[in-house]
Amino acid sequence: MNNMADISRPTRTPQFEARLAKRYRAERNFKLMGQGAIVFSVAVLIFLLGNMLMNGIGGFQRAELAVPFNFAESGLTGDEVSLTAPSAVQTLEMQGMAEVVHFFAEEALGTEGADQLSDQAWRDVAAALTSDPALLSQTEPVLFNLPASSDLASGLAGEGSPEMQALASKLASEGKLAENWDWGFLSRSDATSPQAVGIWGALKGSILTMIITLVLAFPIGILAALYLEEYAPKNRWTDLIEVSINNLAAVPSIIFGLLGLAVFLAVFPNLRSAPLIGGMTLALMTMPVIVISGRNAIKAVPPSIRDGALAVGASPVQVVFHHVLPLALPGMLTGTIIGMARALGETAPLLLIGMRAFVATPPTDFMSPATVLPVQIFLWSDEIDRGFVERTSAAIVILLLFLLLMNSVAIYLRNKFEKTW
Amino acid sequence: MTRIHDTIQAASTALMKARDVSVFYGEKKAIDEVSIDISPDYVTAFIGPSGCGKSTFLRCFNRMNDTIPIAKVTGAIELEGENVLGDTMDVVQLRARVGMVFQKPNPFPKSIYENIAYGPKIHGLAEKKADLDAIVEKSLTRAGLWEEVKDRLDDSGTALSGGQQQRLCIARAIAVDPEVILMDEPASALDPIATAKIEELIDELSGRYAIVIVTHSMQQAARVSQRTAFFHLGKMVEYGPTSDIFTNPIEERTKDYITGRYG
Amino acid sequence: MSPITLILIAIGLGLAGWLIGRAKAWSFQKADPEARPASRPIYHAWYVAIWVVIPVLVFITLWSFAAPQLITQSVLASPAAADLPTFGFERQAWLSEARAVAIGLAPGVFNEGAEALIEPFREAISFYNWIGFAVTIVIAVGGGIFAFLRIRPDFGARTKVERTVMIVLLLASLVAILTTFGIFASLVFETVRFFGMVSPVDFLFGTFWGPDPMSNPENPDGSRYGAIPLFWGTIFIGAIIAMIVAIPLGLMSAIYLTQYANPTLRAWVKPALEILAGVPTVVYGYFAALTIAPMIRDAAVAVGVTNASTESALAAGVVMGVMIIPFVSSMADDSIAAVPSAMRDGSYAMGATKSETISRVLFPAALPGIVAGIMLAVSRAIGETMIVVMAASTAANLSANPLDRMTTVTVQIVKMLTGEGSFDHPATLSAFALGFVLFLVTLALNFAALRVVKRFREAYE
């Protein structure tokens, strides 16, 4: 540094130098604060995702008891026809299948162990039988890994009553109780015991709801975007439409739930938990997002394209549909996918319109009672049973995976088709 | 090879000495080994056709090229024995000593008072409000703006006319009492009357400050400067007393530019 | 025959009509190759298709409302319905079960009384299915024939088709107005009904919130509907605690990313922040309830505060703040980037450090945009539901202690509407009144933010 202090120049005094040091310190601290903010935000994200993942891994497993089932000795009757009929499971139930399963379980696990078999466990055996009636004539015992009760599952995890924990470790050391990968989680539906729940019911409900949302919101959104950008005259009506759309995009989602409750359910009172109503409500919520992103995509198409088309004599409708729309479509799709991803994660409006039914079987069509994945997560989060914590986290993992997939597709589309004119 | 007129002597009062300064934008060489002395005894003008690099060279003196990531500056610029371009030079202090006025007036969106007070405040040049008031008044007076704005110091700096805004920017630069003032086409965005005022100001300010002015108007260079350097395609082609450059240019290229063959 | 099947039939007929229309138009061209028809064949095709499909779609929409009513009516008129309970839950159950069996969804009924209704349902469903099918065909074919007959070489099919297209586009845009109007109308309607039972003064200024959904709706106790604790909870959690977290972190992130970070860091951190914004709120809520709230409670107890709740306002507020960080960060990012670089250069040329330039020049210049961003963030926070439903309480507390339980407007909306209450009870209607207040406040915030941004833009243009 320059040592010649020239008092006539105030920027060369020792005080200035001292102050300079302070200023650089302040600069360093400021930069540190910025880094800290970023580190904190990313850390929270990682903490959140890691937390869910760690808890969720256990959700893809469940405690199962090994029960060899001898069909030939079971005393069950039936043939090819009766065992593949729709009511086959009920027939088996009436034949006392549950007791038979319990009997074999007692043989293998002892009374205490058999008592800890999940009370719906017999259905797994029934399901195997109805899909392969030839099993009935099997003389060799077939090994089934049947779900344990949630009490025993807790015991295996080291929680719950001491008796359960003791029983669990005894059975586990005998190789009769184990934590197995539970892929059935992805194909079952809601149930009262965490051992028996699955997300397929909610997932299918989500898919059906999303289909309705897409079918309604996408055409309306795109057409509205085209109208506003290409044809709308500059008058008060157009302003009103634009203001409406911008407002709707910023309205809290719960308000749409109120709207759905007041209007849709008043018109269709018996469709309370139906994907149709849920889809319509979410469509209203998603449509403004699609309109806004659609308009941006259309705005990005340069006027020269339109001018060129008009110059060869295309009508206004032809210009838009033959020339502008194809070029704007990738951008519109990106915005739509992002809007749909948002809709997939929505919970509050669907709670209000009643999509919180206890859905033990997957919905069959758009009008049957259903629930969606985020609502299922919400309902499970309220459960007292500790076993539900892992299941809820696993469901969250599935939901996040779907969102990741959708957003990745959107980003891929955006990068692939983003043209700079 | 720069043609330096014989009448130029190595000024003993040279404040800043540039030696073999080159500027690269990535691979492209924008300034090629330029050397020149800057002194408060004379106003120096850089002239040349657009794109010749005069603004780029000007920005080397207060290291404003640092804000451009791909720019690389080589050579040396001495300020009282220390190399401005070196690692040990403190950029903050440098810029307090070497001020700059830009082509388009850029007052901050603050009041007139706060615009002027900005420099003194950050550099801690005034401890008491009274001192700050004094600096503001002195700077505005020196910039010839005090009478016009003394009653409305709280008005926004952006509410002034173009010419007033530029004088405000000059006052702002003066407020930290720099040694050198760099001016990058200060009047090119202004009307003729405002331009005249600025040129008057330059005249008054020279002597206390070493002024370097980049201009695309040869007439302006002729009016305000005592020494002129002609740049072409990144090289300093000719350097000499302003009157000689304009009446007796030695190099062909200089002659062509002066006579308007190209511009 | 579900509406979907009918729609598919309509589309199929529309396709047929399209082909027929085009064929006829082609025949004109063949007959007189020299003449230029008013429209290309393809527009004639579309014209026919439109006349087939659109009337049918209108019919199907109306039919899907009418048909279930007609079916139920005819079942009720049949002799088997004589034994039906006259009202209530059982009546609905019998009808639903019988219908389910008739459609084939269920193998049998639980209530034996419903057994008798199965056959009438089967007959009625079958009957009305055929009627629906027949009318669909008639309308489709009728429309098709009408359009077909109008096709002539000089027929301006293209203009007609394009006009239809424009009308469709306009209708699509009107959906937005319709929705806004629908929201406004439904909220106002129910709110007015609510204020008929509970005075607005009690609602807006009362400090006790404890509605009893089981109480007699004839004589509502207005003093139980004081919404101040709710408003306070909403503001405390969403506008205060969440903003204390989100504003500094969002601003400093934006500043660091735009002014200091190298491109690689930016390329990784920006998506990370976007992920934060994309996580569904139910996940945040669960995270808050499962992990954060106990952490806060344990920390509070360790410091000596023993009555800290596990449903503290702090837990919900902090997690909500984290969720909002990306909103603040991106608005701040845009605002700071919009400041002309001449300002930045001017400040650097004066010898200011980076932090001085940012805090003294860039930030004040970007302030309107940042303020607008914060207002939008607040609007988002107070409208947020799941995080507070899962992490905050339903206890309407009027407290300034962040470790206390508190509830918000959105939590109470959910609570009042997911109970056993009937639709006429003031407790249920209060949810709409709360929703209306929420709607107005968020609207006001959004308008204000827009105005601020507009004035901001004018300052630079």
Short mmCIF file of C-alpha atoms in Angstrom, two decimals, chain A:
data_model
loop_
_atom_site.label_atom_id
_atom_site.label_comp_id
_atom_site.label_asym_id
_atom_site.label_seq_id
_atom_site.Cartn_x
_atom_site.Cartn_y
_atom_site.Cartn_z
CA MET A 1 0.00 0.00 0.00
CA ASN A 2 1.06 3.53 -0.59
CA ASN A 3 2.82 5.01 2.42
CA MET A 4 2.83 8.65 1.39
CA ALA A 5 -0.06 10.15 3.30
CA ASP A 6 -1.23 13.12 1.30
CA ILE A 7 -3.52 15.03 3.61
CA SER A 8 -4.79 17.16 0.80
CA ARG A 9 -6.37 14.03 -0.65
CA PRO A 10 -8.77 12.53 1.89
CA THR A 11 -8.65 9.14 0.26
CA ARG A 12 -5.03 8.64 1.24
CA THR A 13 -5.12 9.06 4.97
CA PRO A 14 -4.41 6.30 7.50
CA GLN A 15 -8.01 6.60 8.66
CA PHE A 16 -9.07 5.71 5.16
CA GLU A 17 -6.91 2.64 5.17
CA ALA A 18 -8.27 1.54 8.51
CA ARG A 19 -11.77 2.00 7.32
CA LEU A 20 -10.94 0.07 4.20
CA ALA A 21 -10.00 -2.93 6.30
CA LYS A 22 -13.34 -2.71 8.06
CA ARG A 23 -15.16 -2.49 4.77
CA TYR A 24 -13.47 -5.60 3.44
CA ARG A 25 -14.43 -7.42 6.60
CA ALA A 26 -18.01 -6.35 6.10
CA GLU A 27 -17.76 -7.56 2.52
CA ARG A 28 -16.55 -10.95 3.65
CA ASN A 29 -19.33 -11.24 6.22
CA PHE A 30 -21.93 -10.27 3.66
CA LYS A 31 -20.69 -12.90 1.27
CA LEU A 32 -20.69 -15.42 4.11
CA MET A 33 -24.30 -14.59 4.89
CA GLY A 34 -25.22 -15.28 1.30
CA GLN A 35 -23.41 -18.58 1.34
CA GLY A 36 -25.01 -19.41 4.66
CA ALA A 37 -28.46 -18.74 3.27
CA ILE A 38 -27.86 -21.06 0.36
CA VAL A 39 -26.27 -23.74 2.49
CA PHE A 40 -29.19 -23.60 4.92
CA SER A 41 -31.82 -23.85 2.21
CA VAL A 42 -30.12 -26.74 0.46
CA ALA A 43 -29.47 -28.40 3.81
CA VAL A 44 -33.12 -28.25 4.77
CA LEU A 45 -34.03 -29.74 1.42
CA ILE A 46 -31.58 -32.58 1.88
CA PHE A 47 -32.74 -33.08 5.46
CA LEU A 48 -36.35 -33.25 4.35
CA LEU A 49 -35.74 -35.65 1.49
CA GLY A 50 -33.33 -37.75 3.51
CA ASN A 51 -35.75 -37.94 6.40
CA MET A 52 -38.54 -39.14 4.15
CA LEU A 53 -36.29 -41.62 2.40
CA MET A 54 -34.93 -43.09 5.62
CA ASN A 55 -38.36 -43.51 7.12
CA GLY A 56 -39.76 -44.65 3.84
CA ILE A 57 -37.39 -47.56 3.28
CA GLY A 58 -39.05 -49.33 6.16
CA GLY A 59 -42.37 -48.64 4.53
CA PHE A 60 -41.50 -50.87 1.64
CA GLN A 61 -40.94 -53.76 3.97
CA ARG A 62 -43.15 -55.55 6.40
CA ALA A 63 -42.95 -58.16 9.09
CA GLU A 64 -44.10 -61.48 7.76
CA LEU A 65 -44.60 -64.90 9.30
CA ALA A 66 -43.70 -68.03 7.36
CA VAL A 67 -46.65 -70.42 7.19
CA PRO A 68 -46.53 -73.67 5.19
CA PHE A 69 -50.00 -74.30 3.84
CA ASN A 70 -51.02 -77.79 2.80
CA PHE A 71 -53.89 -77.39 0.36
CA ALA A 72 -54.61 -81.07 0.04
CA GLU A 73 -55.21 -81.36 3.77
CA SER A 74 -56.99 -78.06 4.08
CA GLY A 75 -60.47 -79.40 3.59
CA LEU A 76 -61.27 -76.59 1.13
CA THR A 77 -63.37 -77.48 -1.86
CA GLY A 78 -63.73 -75.98 -5.26
CA ASP A 79 -62.85 -76.39 -8.89
CA GLU A 80 -61.62 -74.44 -11.85
CA VAL A 81 -64.95 -72.72 -12.30
CA SER A 82 -65.90 -71.85 -8.76
CA LEU A 83 -62.43 -70.66 -7.85
CA THR A 84 -62.18 -68.18 -10.71
CA ALA A 85 -65.65 -66.67 -10.31
CA PRO A 86 -65.85 -63.06 -9.04
CA SER A 87 -67.30 -64.19 -5.75
CA ALA A 88 -64.68 -66.91 -5.23
CA VAL A 89 -63.06 -65.15 -2.29
CA GLN A 90 -66.37 -64.82 -0.52
CA THR A 91 -67.07 -68.51 -1.15
CA LEU A 92 -63.74 -69.41 0.40
CA GLU A 93 -64.49 -67.12 3.30
CA MET A 94 -67.72 -68.91 3.89
CA GLN A 95 -65.86 -72.23 3.82
CA GLY A 96 -63.89 -71.02 6.80
CA MET A 97 -60.60 -70.24 5.09
CA ALA A 98 -59.50 -67.93 7.87
CA GLU A 99 -59.72 -70.71 10.43
CA VAL A 100 -57.84 -73.12 8.17
CA VAL A 101 -55.03 -70.64 7.76
CA HIS A 102 -54.99 -70.12 11.50
CA PHE A 103 -54.77 -73.87 11.97
CA PHE A 104 -51.71 -74.21 9.76
CA ALA A 105 -50.19 -71.17 11.40
CA GLU A 106 -50.57 -72.78 14.81
CA GLU A 107 -48.78 -75.83 13.53
CA ALA A 108 -45.86 -73.78 12.30
CA LEU A 109 -45.64 -70.95 14.80
CA GLY A 110 -47.29 -72.10 17.95
CA THR A 111 -50.43 -70.59 19.45
CA GLU A 112 -48.85 -67.32 20.43
CA GLY A 113 -47.35 -66.83 17.01
CA ALA A 114 -50.52 -67.80 15.18
CA ASP A 115 -52.49 -65.30 17.22
CA GLN A 116 -50.22 -62.63 15.89
CA LEU A 117 -51.04 -63.38 12.31
CA SER A 118 -52.78 -60.44 10.67
CA ASP A 119 -56.49 -61.07 10.62
CA GLN A 120 -56.63 -60.42 6.89
CA ALA A 121 -53.71 -62.71 6.17
CA TRP A 122 -55.95 -65.49 4.89
CA ARG A 123 -56.82 -63.27 1.92
CA ASP A 124 -53.30 -63.61 0.57
CA VAL A 125 -53.70 -67.38 0.47
CA ALA A 126 -57.14 -66.99 -1.05
CA ALA A 127 -55.76 -64.69 -3.70
CA ALA A 128 -53.09 -67.25 -4.59
CA LEU A 129 -55.69 -69.98 -4.83
CA THR A 130 -58.09 -68.05 -7.01
CA SER A 131 -55.35 -67.15 -9.46
CA ASP A 132 -54.10 -70.74 -9.61
CA PRO A 133 -56.88 -73.22 -8.76
CA ALA A 134 -54.52 -76.12 -9.44
CA LEU A 135 -52.93 -75.42 -6.07
CA LEU A 136 -55.86 -77.10 -4.40
CA SER A 137 -54.54 -80.49 -5.37
CA GLN A 138 -51.01 -79.78 -4.17
CA THR A 139 -49.98 -82.38 -1.62
CA GLU A 140 -46.72 -80.67 -0.78
CA PRO A 141 -47.11 -77.74 1.59
CA VAL A 142 -46.74 -74.36 -0.07
CA LEU A 143 -44.84 -71.74 1.93
CA PHE A 144 -46.60 -68.42 2.36
CA ASN A 145 -45.10 -65.30 3.88
CA LEU A 146 -48.12 -63.81 5.54
CA PRO A 147 -48.31 -60.40 7.17
CA ALA A 148 -47.97 -60.33 10.91
CA SER A 149 -50.16 -58.22 13.11
CA SER A 150 -49.09 -54.64 13.61
CA ASP A 151 -48.36 -55.36 17.27
CA LEU A 152 -45.90 -58.08 16.35
CA ALA A 153 -44.42 -55.87 13.65
CA SER A 154 -43.81 -53.18 16.25
CA GLY A 155 -42.26 -55.79 18.48
CA LEU A 156 -39.88 -56.79 15.71
CA ALA A 157 -38.92 -53.15 15.30
CA GLY A 158 -38.04 -52.94 18.95
CA GLU A 159 -41.11 -51.02 20.09
CA GLY A 160 -44.33 -51.83 21.80
CA SER A 161 -44.93 -54.16 24.73
CA PRO A 162 -42.07 -56.30 26.11
CA GLU A 163 -44.06 -59.49 25.50
CA MET A 164 -44.39 -58.68 21.83
CA GLN A 165 -40.73 -57.84 21.56
CA ALA A 166 -39.79 -61.11 23.20
CA LEU A 167 -42.14 -63.10 21.00
CA ALA A 168 -40.84 -61.31 17.93
CA SER A 169 -37.19 -61.98 18.66
CA LYS A 170 -37.98 -65.62 19.43
CA LEU A 171 -39.82 -66.15 16.18
CA ALA A 172 -37.20 -64.20 14.27
CA SER A 173 -34.36 -66.29 15.62
CA GLU A 174 -36.30 -69.39 14.54
CA GLY A 175 -36.45 -67.97 11.04
CA LYS A 176 -40.22 -67.76 11.15
CA LEU A 177 -40.55 -64.00 11.32
CA ALA A 178 -38.71 -61.61 9.04
CA GLU A 179 -38.82 -58.14 7.51
CA ASN A 180 -39.39 -58.84 3.86
CA TRP A 181 -39.67 -56.53 0.90
CA ASP A 182 -43.31 -55.78 0.56
CA TRP A 183 -44.03 -55.15 -3.09
CA GLY A 184 -47.66 -55.72 -2.32
CA PHE A 185 -47.56 -52.23 -0.88
CA LEU A 186 -47.73 -51.01 -4.43
CA SER A 187 -50.78 -53.07 -5.31
CA ARG A 188 -52.96 -53.01 -2.23
CA SER A 189 -55.31 -50.31 -1.03
CA ASP A 190 -56.18 -48.70 2.24
CA ALA A 191 -56.70 -50.80 5.34
CA THR A 192 -56.91 -50.40 9.11
CA SER A 193 -53.63 -52.08 9.93
CA PRO A 194 -50.37 -50.67 8.65
CA GLN A 195 -49.31 -54.18 7.77
CA ALA A 196 -52.08 -54.47 5.24
CA VAL A 197 -52.12 -51.06 3.58
CA GLY A 198 -51.08 -50.28 0.07
CA ILE A 199 -51.06 -47.23 -2.12
CA TRP A 200 -52.51 -48.57 -5.32
CA GLY A 201 -56.02 -47.52 -4.35
CA ALA A 202 -54.92 -43.94 -3.82
CA LEU A 203 -52.58 -43.99 -6.78
CA LYS A 204 -55.30 -45.16 -9.14
CA GLY A 205 -57.56 -42.48 -7.70
CA SER A 206 -54.87 -39.92 -8.43
CA ILE A 207 -54.45 -41.19 -11.97
CA LEU A 208 -58.20 -41.08 -12.65
CA THR A 209 -58.45 -37.61 -11.16
CA MET A 210 -55.46 -36.39 -13.17
CA ILE A 211 -57.03 -37.71 -16.36
CA ILE A 212 -60.17 -35.69 -15.74
CA THR A 213 -58.11 -32.64 -14.84
CA LEU A 214 -56.03 -32.93 -17.98
CA VAL A 215 -58.97 -33.59 -20.29
CA LEU A 216 -60.74 -30.51 -18.95
CA ALA A 217 -57.94 -28.07 -18.24
CA PHE A 218 -55.66 -28.64 -21.21
CA PRO A 219 -58.08 -27.91 -24.10
CA ILE A 220 -59.76 -25.04 -22.29
CA GLY A 221 -56.44 -23.59 -21.22
CA ILE A 222 -54.83 -23.84 -24.64
CA LEU A 223 -57.85 -22.52 -26.49
CA ALA A 224 -58.19 -19.62 -24.07
CA ALA A 225 -54.49 -18.83 -24.44
CA LEU A 226 -54.83 -18.84 -28.23
CA TYR A 227 -57.84 -16.60 -28.07
CA LEU A 228 -56.25 -14.08 -25.72
CA GLU A 229 -53.00 -13.89 -27.62
CA GLU A 230 -54.18 -14.05 -31.20
CA TYR A 231 -57.75 -12.93 -31.56
CA ALA A 232 -58.97 -11.00 -28.58
CA PRO A 233 -59.79 -7.38 -29.36
CA LYS A 234 -58.48 -4.77 -26.99
CA ASN A 235 -61.59 -4.03 -25.02
CA ARG A 236 -62.90 -4.23 -21.50
CA TRP A 237 -64.11 -7.78 -21.86
CA THR A 238 -60.63 -8.95 -22.75
CA ASP A 239 -59.19 -7.04 -19.83
CA LEU A 240 -61.72 -8.68 -17.57
CA ILE A 241 -60.76 -12.13 -18.82
CA GLU A 242 -57.07 -11.41 -18.32
CA VAL A 243 -57.59 -10.07 -14.83
CA SER A 244 -59.71 -13.09 -13.96
CA ILE A 245 -57.06 -15.50 -15.10
CA ASN A 246 -54.25 -13.76 -13.29
CA ASN A 247 -56.30 -13.63 -10.11
CA LEU A 248 -57.32 -17.26 -10.33
CA ALA A 249 -53.70 -18.26 -10.63
CA ALA A 250 -53.01 -16.60 -7.29
CA VAL A 251 -56.08 -17.74 -5.36
CA PRO A 252 -55.28 -20.18 -2.54
CA SER A 253 -56.16 -23.73 -3.53
CA ILE A 254 -58.51 -24.20 -0.60
CA ILE A 255 -60.89 -21.66 -2.13
CA PHE A 256 -61.32 -23.97 -5.10
CA GLY A 257 -62.32 -26.63 -2.62
CA LEU A 258 -65.00 -24.33 -1.31
CA LEU A 259 -66.16 -23.72 -4.85
CA GLY A 260 -66.25 -27.41 -5.60
CA LEU A 261 -68.21 -28.03 -2.44
CA ALA A 262 -70.73 -25.30 -3.07
CA VAL A 263 -71.26 -25.88 -6.77
CA PHE A 264 -70.21 -29.31 -7.98
CA LEU A 265 -71.50 -31.24 -5.03
CA ALA A 266 -74.74 -29.31 -5.06
CA VAL A 267 -75.22 -30.52 -8.63
CA PHE A 268 -73.93 -34.06 -8.15
CA PRO A 269 -74.61 -34.80 -4.49
CA ASN A 270 -74.03 -38.52 -4.78
CA LEU A 271 -70.58 -38.22 -6.29
CA ARG A 272 -68.94 -37.00 -3.13
CA SER A 273 -65.57 -38.73 -3.37
CA ALA A 274 -65.54 -39.29 -7.07
CA PRO A 275 -62.50 -38.56 -9.24
CA LEU A 276 -64.86 -36.74 -11.56
CA ILE A 277 -65.58 -34.03 -9.00
CA GLY A 278 -62.01 -33.91 -7.80
CA GLY A 279 -60.81 -33.66 -11.35
CA MET A 280 -63.21 -30.85 -12.15
CA THR A 281 -62.15 -28.89 -9.09
CA LEU A 282 -58.47 -29.31 -9.85
CA ALA A 283 -59.11 -28.47 -13.50
CA LEU A 284 -60.42 -25.07 -12.51
CA MET A 285 -57.32 -24.57 -10.44
CA THR A 286 -54.89 -25.74 -13.13
CA MET A 287 -56.47 -24.01 -16.09
CA PRO A 288 -55.12 -20.51 -15.31
CA VAL A 289 -51.61 -21.90 -15.01
CA ILE A 290 -51.92 -23.53 -18.43
CA VAL A 291 -53.32 -20.33 -19.91
CA ILE A 292 -50.46 -18.24 -18.58
CA SER A 293 -47.72 -20.59 -19.70
CA GLY A 294 -49.52 -21.12 -22.99
CA ARG A 295 -49.59 -17.38 -23.58
CA ASN A 296 -45.90 -17.13 -22.91
CA ALA A 297 -45.23 -19.94 -25.36
CA ILE A 298 -47.35 -18.22 -28.00
CA LYS A 299 -45.71 -14.86 -27.33
CA ALA A 300 -42.33 -16.45 -27.99
CA VAL A 301 -43.29 -17.29 -31.56
CA PRO A 302 -41.96 -14.38 -33.60
CA PRO A 303 -44.39 -12.24 -35.60
CA SER A 304 -42.50 -13.05 -38.78
CA ILE A 305 -44.04 -16.52 -38.77
CA ARG A 306 -47.50 -15.08 -38.66
CA ASP A 307 -46.72 -12.45 -41.24
CA GLY A 308 -45.32 -15.07 -43.57
CA ALA A 309 -48.43 -17.22 -43.26
CA LEU A 310 -50.76 -14.29 -43.80
CA ALA A 311 -48.76 -13.27 -46.83
CA VAL A 312 -49.55 -16.55 -48.56
CA GLY A 313 -53.21 -16.04 -47.94
CA ALA A 314 -53.87 -18.06 -44.83
CA SER A 315 -56.96 -17.11 -42.84
CA PRO A 316 -56.45 -16.01 -39.21
CA VAL A 317 -57.63 -19.41 -37.99
CA GLN A 318 -55.28 -21.19 -40.33
CA VAL A 319 -52.35 -19.00 -39.30
CA VAL A 320 -52.85 -19.90 -35.68
CA PHE A 321 -53.67 -23.55 -35.97
CA HIS A 322 -51.30 -24.46 -38.79
CA HIS A 323 -48.35 -22.26 -37.98
CA VAL A 324 -48.31 -20.76 -34.51
CA LEU A 325 -49.74 -23.62 -32.51
CA PRO A 326 -47.26 -26.28 -33.63
CA LEU A 327 -44.36 -24.01 -32.73
CA ALA A 328 -45.81 -23.03 -29.38
CA LEU A 329 -46.84 -26.55 -28.48
CA PRO A 330 -43.65 -27.70 -26.70
CA GLY A 331 -43.76 -24.69 -24.43
CA MET A 332 -47.42 -25.28 -23.78
CA LEU A 333 -46.78 -28.91 -22.93
CA THR A 334 -44.03 -27.95 -20.52
CA GLY A 335 -46.33 -25.54 -18.71
CA THR A 336 -49.12 -28.11 -18.69
CA ILE A 337 -46.95 -30.81 -17.18
CA ILE A 338 -45.76 -28.44 -14.49
CA GLY A 339 -49.36 -27.45 -13.77
CA MET A 340 -50.39 -31.09 -13.58
CA ALA A 341 -47.53 -31.84 -11.22
CA ARG A 342 -48.84 -29.14 -8.94
CA ALA A 343 -52.32 -30.59 -9.15
CA LEU A 344 -51.01 -34.05 -8.31
CA GLY A 345 -49.68 -32.79 -5.00
CA GLU A 346 -52.79 -30.86 -4.01
CA THR A 347 -54.59 -31.93 -0.90
CA ALA A 348 -56.73 -29.18 0.65
CA PRO A 349 -59.37 -28.70 -2.04
CA LEU A 350 -59.90 -32.44 -2.31
CA LEU A 351 -60.31 -32.73 1.44
CA LEU A 352 -63.12 -30.25 1.32
CA ILE A 353 -65.02 -31.99 -1.45
CA GLY A 354 -64.82 -35.19 0.49
CA MET A 355 -62.18 -37.23 -1.32
CA ARG A 356 -61.15 -38.64 2.01
CA ALA A 357 -63.16 -41.82 1.80
CA PHE A 358 -61.77 -44.95 3.33
CA VAL A 359 -61.15 -46.73 0.10
CA ALA A 360 -60.40 -50.39 0.67
CA THR A 361 -60.58 -51.30 -3.00
CA PRO A 362 -59.26 -49.31 -5.91
CA PRO A 363 -61.85 -47.15 -7.67
CA THR A 364 -63.37 -48.80 -10.72
CA ASP A 365 -64.28 -45.73 -12.72
CA PHE A 366 -64.52 -41.98 -12.55
CA MET A 367 -67.65 -42.01 -10.43
CA SER A 368 -66.72 -44.44 -7.70
CA PRO A 369 -65.50 -43.30 -4.31
CA ALA A 370 -61.80 -42.74 -4.40
CA THR A 371 -59.01 -40.93 -2.72
CA VAL A 372 -55.79 -39.48 -4.04
CA LEU A 373 -52.23 -40.07 -2.95
CA PRO A 374 -51.65 -36.79 -1.05
CA VAL A 375 -54.95 -37.22 0.81
CA GLN A 376 -54.00 -40.80 1.63
CA ILE A 377 -50.74 -39.50 3.05
CA PHE A 378 -52.68 -36.99 5.10
CA LEU A 379 -55.09 -39.61 6.43
CA TRP A 380 -52.30 -42.00 7.35
CA SER A 381 -50.38 -39.23 9.07
CA ASP A 382 -53.17 -39.00 11.60
CA GLU A 383 -52.94 -42.64 12.59
CA ILE A 384 -51.63 -43.47 16.02
CA ASP A 385 -50.00 -46.77 15.10
CA ARG A 386 -46.25 -46.29 14.72
CA GLY A 387 -46.24 -48.65 11.80
CA PHE A 388 -48.01 -45.99 9.77
CA VAL A 389 -45.05 -43.63 10.01
CA GLU A 390 -42.99 -45.80 7.70
CA ARG A 391 -45.91 -46.39 5.35
CA THR A 392 -46.68 -42.69 5.16
CA SER A 393 -43.06 -41.89 4.41
CA ALA A 394 -43.00 -44.60 1.74
CA ALA A 395 -46.10 -43.12 0.15
CA ILE A 396 -44.40 -39.72 0.22
CA VAL A 397 -41.40 -41.24 -1.54
CA ILE A 398 -43.67 -42.59 -4.27
CA LEU A 399 -45.39 -39.22 -4.64
CA LEU A 400 -42.05 -37.40 -4.87
CA LEU A 401 -40.83 -39.89 -7.46
CA PHE A 402 -43.85 -39.20 -9.64
CA LEU A 403 -43.33 -35.47 -9.29
CA LEU A 404 -39.67 -35.85 -10.09
CA LEU A 405 -40.59 -37.83 -13.19
CA MET A 406 -43.11 -35.27 -14.38
CA ASN A 407 -40.83 -32.32 -13.79
CA SER A 408 -37.93 -34.07 -15.48
CA VAL A 409 -40.06 -34.66 -18.54
CA ALA A 410 -41.09 -31.02 -18.52
CA ILE A 411 -37.50 -29.82 -18.23
CA TYR A 412 -36.39 -32.23 -20.93
CA LEU A 413 -39.10 -30.92 -23.25
CA ARG A 414 -38.16 -27.36 -22.49
CA ASN A 415 -34.49 -27.91 -23.17
CA LYS A 416 -35.03 -29.99 -26.26
CA PHE A 417 -37.47 -27.68 -27.96
CA GLU A 418 -36.38 -24.33 -26.68
CA LYS A 419 -35.57 -22.43 -29.79
CA THR A 420 -34.03 -19.03 -29.77
CA TRP A 421 -35.39 -17.17 -32.68
#
